[in-house]
Coordinates of C-alpha atoms in Angstrom, one line a residue:
X386 CA -246.2 31.1 92.1
X387 CA -243.3 29.1 93.4
X388 CA -243.8 27.1 96.6
X389 CA -240.8 27.6 98.8
X390 CA -239.2 24.8 100.8
X391 CA -238.2 25.1 104.4
X392 CA -234.5 25.8 103.7
X393 CA -235.5 28.5 101.2
X394 CA -237.2 30.8 103.8
X395 CA -234.6 33.6 103.6
X396 CA -235.1 33.6 99.8
X397 CA -238.9 33.6 100.3
X398 CA -238.7 36.6 102.6
X399 CA -236.6 38.5 100.1
X400 CA -239.0 37.6 97.2
X401 CA -241.9 38.8 99.3
X402 CA -240.2 42.1 99.8
X403 CA -239.6 42.4 96.1
X404 CA -243.2 41.7 95.3
X405 CA -244.3 44.3 97.9
X406 CA -242.0 47.0 96.3
X407 CA -243.4 46.2 92.9
X408 CA -246.9 46.7 94.2
X409 CA -245.9 50.0 95.7
X410 CA -244.2 51.1 92.5
X411 CA -247.3 50.4 90.4
X412 CA -249.6 52.2 92.9
X413 CA -247.5 55.4 93.2
X414 CA -245.1 57.7 91.5
X415 CA -242.1 56.6 93.6
X416 CA -239.0 55.6 91.6
X417 CA -237.8 52.4 93.3
X418 CA -236.7 50.5 90.3
X419 CA -233.1 50.6 91.4
X420 CA -233.9 49.1 94.8
X421 CA -236.0 46.4 93.2
X422 CA -233.1 45.5 90.8
X423 CA -230.7 45.4 93.7
X424 CA -232.9 43.0 95.7
X425 CA -233.5 40.8 92.6
X426 CA -229.8 40.5 92.1
X427 CA -229.4 39.6 95.8
X428 CA -232.2 37.1 95.6
X429 CA -230.6 35.4 92.5
X430 CA -227.3 35.2 94.3
X431 CA -228.8 33.7 97.4
X432 CA -230.7 31.1 95.3
X433 CA -227.5 30.1 93.4
X434 CA -225.5 29.9 96.6
X435 CA -228.1 27.8 98.4
X436 CA -228.5 25.3 95.6
X437 CA -224.8 25.0 95.1
X438 CA -224.4 23.4 98.6
X439 CA -227.6 21.4 99.2
X440 CA -227.4 18.6 101.7
X441 CA -228.7 15.1 100.7
X442 CA -231.9 15.8 102.8
X443 CA -232.5 19.1 101.1
X444 CA -232.0 17.4 97.7
X445 CA -234.6 14.9 98.7
X446 CA -237.0 17.8 99.4
X447 CA -236.3 19.3 96.0
X448 CA -236.8 15.9 94.3
X449 CA -240.2 15.8 95.9
X450 CA -241.2 19.4 95.2
X451 CA -244.9 19.5 94.3
X452 CA -244.2 21.7 91.3
X453 CA -241.4 19.6 89.9
X454 CA -242.2 18.4 86.3
X455 CA -243.6 14.9 86.0
X456 CA -244.0 12.4 83.1
X457 CA -246.9 14.1 81.4
X458 CA -245.0 17.5 81.5
X459 CA -241.9 16.0 79.9
X460 CA -244.1 14.3 77.2
X461 CA -245.8 17.7 76.5
X462 CA -242.4 19.6 76.4
X463 CA -240.3 17.2 74.3
X464 CA -242.2 14.3 72.8
X465 CA -244.4 14.5 69.7
X466 CA -247.0 12.2 68.3
X467 CA -247.4 10.5 71.6
X468 CA -249.9 7.6 71.5
X469 CA -250.6 6.2 75.0
X470 CA -251.1 2.5 75.3
X471 CA -253.1 1.1 78.3
X472 CA -253.7 -2.1 80.1
X473 CA -251.6 -5.1 80.9
X474 CA -253.9 -7.6 79.1
X475 CA -254.1 -9.6 82.3
X476 CA -255.9 -7.5 84.9
X477 CA -256.4 -3.8 84.1
X478 CA -255.0 -0.4 83.6
X479 CA -252.7 1.3 86.1
X480 CA -252.4 5.1 85.7
X481 CA -249.3 5.3 87.9
X482 CA -247.3 4.2 84.9
X483 CA -247.9 5.8 81.5
X484 CA -246.4 4.8 78.2
X485 CA -246.7 4.6 74.5
X486 CA -245.3 5.3 71.1
X487 CA -243.8 8.8 70.5
X488 CA -241.1 10.8 68.7
X489 CA -238.2 12.5 70.3
X490 CA -236.9 15.1 67.9
X491 CA -238.1 13.0 65.1
X492 CA -236.7 9.7 66.5
X493 CA -239.3 7.0 67.0
X494 CA -239.2 5.7 70.6
X495 CA -241.2 3.8 73.2
X496 CA -241.5 6.1 76.2
X497 CA -242.9 5.3 79.6
X498 CA -242.6 6.5 83.1
X499 CA -244.2 7.1 86.5
X500 CA -246.8 9.9 86.9
X501 CA -247.4 11.4 90.3
X502 CA -250.0 14.0 89.5
X503 CA -250.0 17.7 90.3
X504 CA -253.2 18.2 92.4
X505 CA -255.4 16.2 94.6
X506 CA -257.5 14.7 91.8
X507 CA -254.6 13.7 89.6
X508 CA -252.5 12.4 92.5
X509 CA -255.4 10.1 93.5
X510 CA -255.9 9.1 89.8
X511 CA -252.2 8.2 89.4
X512 CA -251.8 6.8 92.9
X513 CA -249.0 9.3 93.6
X514 CA -246.8 7.4 91.1
X515 CA -246.8 4.2 93.1
X516 CA -247.5 1.4 90.6
X517 CA -249.4 -1.8 91.2
X518 CA -248.6 -5.1 89.4
X519 CA -250.6 -4.2 86.4
X520 CA -248.5 -1.1 85.9
X521 CA -245.3 -3.1 85.7
X522 CA -246.9 -5.8 83.5
X523 CA -248.0 -3.0 81.2
X524 CA -244.4 -1.8 81.1
X525 CA -243.3 -5.3 80.2
X526 CA -245.8 -5.4 77.4
X527 CA -244.6 -2.1 76.0
X528 CA -240.9 -3.1 76.2
X529 CA -241.6 -6.4 74.4
X530 CA -243.5 -4.4 71.8
X531 CA -240.6 -2.0 71.4
X532 CA -238.3 -5.0 70.9
X533 CA -240.6 -6.4 68.2
X534 CA -240.7 -3.1 66.3
X535 CA -237.0 -2.2 66.9
X536 CA -237.8 1.0 68.8
X537 CA -235.4 2.3 71.5
X538 CA -237.0 2.6 75.0
X539 CA -236.9 5.7 77.1
X540 CA -238.1 5.5 80.7
X541 CA -238.6 8.4 83.1
X542 CA -238.5 7.3 86.7
X543 CA -240.2 9.3 89.5
X544 CA -241.7 7.2 92.3
X545 CA -241.4 6.8 96.1
X546 CA -241.7 3.0 95.4
X547 CA -244.1 0.4 94.3
X548 CA -247.6 0.5 95.9
X549 CA -247.4 -1.6 99.1
X550 CA -251.1 -2.3 99.6
X551 CA -252.7 -5.7 100.2
X552 CA -254.3 -5.8 96.8
X553 CA -251.0 -5.3 95.1
X554 CA -249.4 -8.1 97.1
X555 CA -252.4 -10.4 96.2
X556 CA -251.8 -9.7 92.5
X557 CA -248.1 -10.5 92.7
X558 CA -246.3 -7.2 93.2
X559 CA -242.8 -8.7 93.8
X560 CA -243.1 -11.1 90.8
X561 CA -244.3 -8.2 88.5
X562 CA -241.3 -6.0 89.5
X563 CA -238.9 -8.9 89.0
X564 CA -240.2 -9.6 85.6
X565 CA -240.1 -5.9 84.6
X566 CA -236.5 -5.8 85.6
X567 CA -236.0 -9.0 83.5
X568 CA -237.7 -7.4 80.6
X569 CA -235.5 -4.3 80.8
X570 CA -232.4 -6.5 80.8
X571 CA -233.7 -8.6 77.9
X572 CA -235.1 -6.1 75.5
X573 CA -232.9 -6.2 72.3
X574 CA -233.0 -2.5 71.7
X575 CA -231.3 0.5 73.4
X576 CA -232.9 1.5 76.7
X577 CA -232.1 4.8 78.4
X578 CA -233.5 5.6 81.8
X579 CA -233.6 9.0 83.6
X580 CA -234.3 9.5 87.3
X581 CA -236.2 12.8 87.2
X582 CA -237.4 13.0 90.8
X583 CA -237.5 10.1 93.2
X584 CA -236.1 6.8 92.4
X585 CA -237.5 4.6 95.1
X586 CA -236.6 1.0 95.6
X587 CA -237.7 -1.8 93.3
X588 CA -240.5 0.4 92.0
X589 CA -237.8 2.5 90.3
X590 CA -235.4 -0.3 89.3
X591 CA -238.3 -2.0 87.5
X592 CA -238.0 0.7 84.8
X593 CA -234.3 1.6 85.3
X594 CA -232.4 -1.6 84.5
X595 CA -231.1 0.2 81.4
X596 CA -228.1 0.5 79.2
X597 CA -227.5 4.1 80.5
X598 CA -229.1 5.5 83.7
X599 CA -229.2 9.3 83.9
X600 CA -230.2 11.5 86.9
X601 CA -231.3 15.0 87.1
X602 CA -229.0 17.1 89.3
X603 CA -231.4 17.3 92.3
X604 CA -233.0 13.9 92.0
X605 CA -232.5 11.0 94.4
X606 CA -232.2 7.2 93.9
X607 CA -232.2 4.7 96.8
X608 CA -233.3 1.3 98.0
X609 CA -235.6 2.9 100.7
X610 CA -236.7 6.4 101.6
X611 CA -234.7 8.3 104.1
X612 CA -237.7 8.3 106.4
X613 CA -238.1 4.5 106.1
X614 CA -234.4 3.9 106.8
X615 CA -234.6 6.2 109.8
X616 CA -237.6 4.4 111.2
X617 CA -235.8 1.0 110.9
X618 CA -232.4 2.1 112.2
X619 CA -233.4 4.7 114.9
X620 CA -237.1 3.8 115.4
X621 CA -238.1 7.3 114.5
X622 CA -238.5 9.2 111.2
X623 CA -236.8 12.3 112.8
X624 CA -233.4 11.0 111.7
X625 CA -234.2 11.1 108.0
X626 CA -231.6 13.8 107.3
X627 CA -228.9 11.6 108.8
X628 CA -230.2 8.6 106.9
X629 CA -230.1 10.5 103.6
X630 CA -226.5 11.5 104.3
X631 CA -225.5 7.9 105.1
X632 CA -227.4 6.3 102.2
X633 CA -225.7 8.3 99.4
X634 CA -228.9 9.1 97.7
X635 CA -227.9 12.0 95.6
X636 CA -227.0 12.0 91.9
X637 CA -223.4 13.1 92.6
X638 CA -222.9 10.2 95.1
X639 CA -224.4 7.6 92.7
X640 CA -222.3 8.9 89.8
X641 CA -219.1 8.4 92.0
X642 CA -220.3 4.8 92.9
X643 CA -220.9 4.0 89.2
X644 CA -224.6 3.3 89.8
X645 CA -225.5 6.0 87.2
X646 CA -223.6 7.1 84.1
X647 CA -224.5 10.8 83.9
X648 CA -225.8 13.7 85.9
X649 CA -227.9 16.3 84.0
X650 CA -227.6 19.8 85.3
X651 CA -230.8 21.5 86.3
X652 CA -231.6 25.3 86.0
X653 CA -230.6 27.3 89.1
X654 CA -233.1 26.7 91.8
X655 CA -234.2 23.3 90.5
X656 CA -236.3 21.9 87.7
X657 CA -239.5 23.3 89.2
X658 CA -238.3 26.9 88.6
X659 CA -237.6 26.3 84.9
X660 CA -239.3 23.1 83.6
X661 CA -238.6 23.8 80.0
X662 CA -234.9 24.4 80.6
X663 CA -234.7 21.2 82.6
X664 CA -236.5 19.3 79.9
X665 CA -234.3 20.6 77.1
X666 CA -231.1 19.5 79.0
X667 CA -232.6 16.1 79.7
X668 CA -233.7 15.4 76.2
X669 CA -230.4 16.5 74.8
X670 CA -228.6 14.0 77.1
X671 CA -231.0 11.2 76.2
X672 CA -230.5 11.8 72.5
X673 CA -226.7 11.8 72.9
X674 CA -226.9 8.4 74.7
X675 CA -229.3 6.9 72.1
X676 CA -227.0 8.1 69.2
X677 CA -224.2 6.0 70.7
X678 CA -226.3 3.0 71.7
X679 CA -228.1 2.6 68.4
X680 CA -224.8 2.0 66.6
X681 CA -224.3 -1.2 68.6
X682 CA -225.7 -4.6 67.6
X683 CA -228.3 -6.2 69.8
X684 CA -225.8 -8.9 71.0
X685 CA -223.4 -6.2 72.3
X686 CA -226.1 -4.2 73.9
X687 CA -227.4 -7.2 75.9
X688 CA -223.9 -8.2 77.0
X689 CA -222.9 -4.7 78.0
X690 CA -226.2 -4.2 79.9
X691 CA -225.7 -7.4 81.9
X692 CA -222.1 -6.6 82.7
X693 CA -223.1 -3.0 83.7
X694 CA -225.2 -4.3 86.6
X695 CA -223.0 -7.2 87.5
X696 CA -220.2 -4.7 88.0
X697 CA -222.0 -2.5 90.5
X698 CA -220.6 -3.0 94.0
X699 CA -217.4 -4.7 92.8
X700 CA -214.3 -3.5 94.7

């Protein structure tokens, strides 16, 4: 059953009416198939119209939808022969970032990304996708391994940001993020990153300093959350919708600003309504990018990657 967001209340009411009519039809001899079909068509139209004009704040809510597919879902839907690799060889394991060897449609890759979890137990296990230093140091280890074996790197980004707790700071959170960005920029193999939900601050950039950065249609990418920006600028989180508008957090805004290279369309109503459809579109886009990048020598890859990020913000 789909969880409806606040702005989807009219659609939710219509879907509830459809469900009620279906129950009535199954419990009686009334022929109301025509009415059900009419309401289903109306509901589909409302859904398409609503998602065609989402505000930045509404897109933020979609990007955070609890049923939106996460890293483990994408691995299950598109990657084969996945062999997870754990630990940073310095401190310990961090379940907020998962990675390992895999195949994408037969192509050997190193895949890694943030995992938020889907229920209370898994969200606690994965720390809601907020990585600690050992998570980023694990990512560095895997990127270096990919470079050694000549494997392209695929990263799936979905985090509100790096974990801000005291223990993370004690273990060098900022240094770990900086070195992870450095590793992304230095790896001598193609690296493609996709923002599949939230791309929050340095916690996201640490896995997204790539040759090509893709975004799903209703994902967001920003230096701070809209609520955080609202609290700083207006001393209240209530202005989060205004902050989201001003910050240009949407995939469409970031494409126009040349921060990302490609926006991948989601099924109508968001990835949470058709995870398999969203995954197929995403994997197709990633493979197209890898086909182009793998034809380039390592020297050109590194030079283009450096220039890509130096060019951001130029007039």
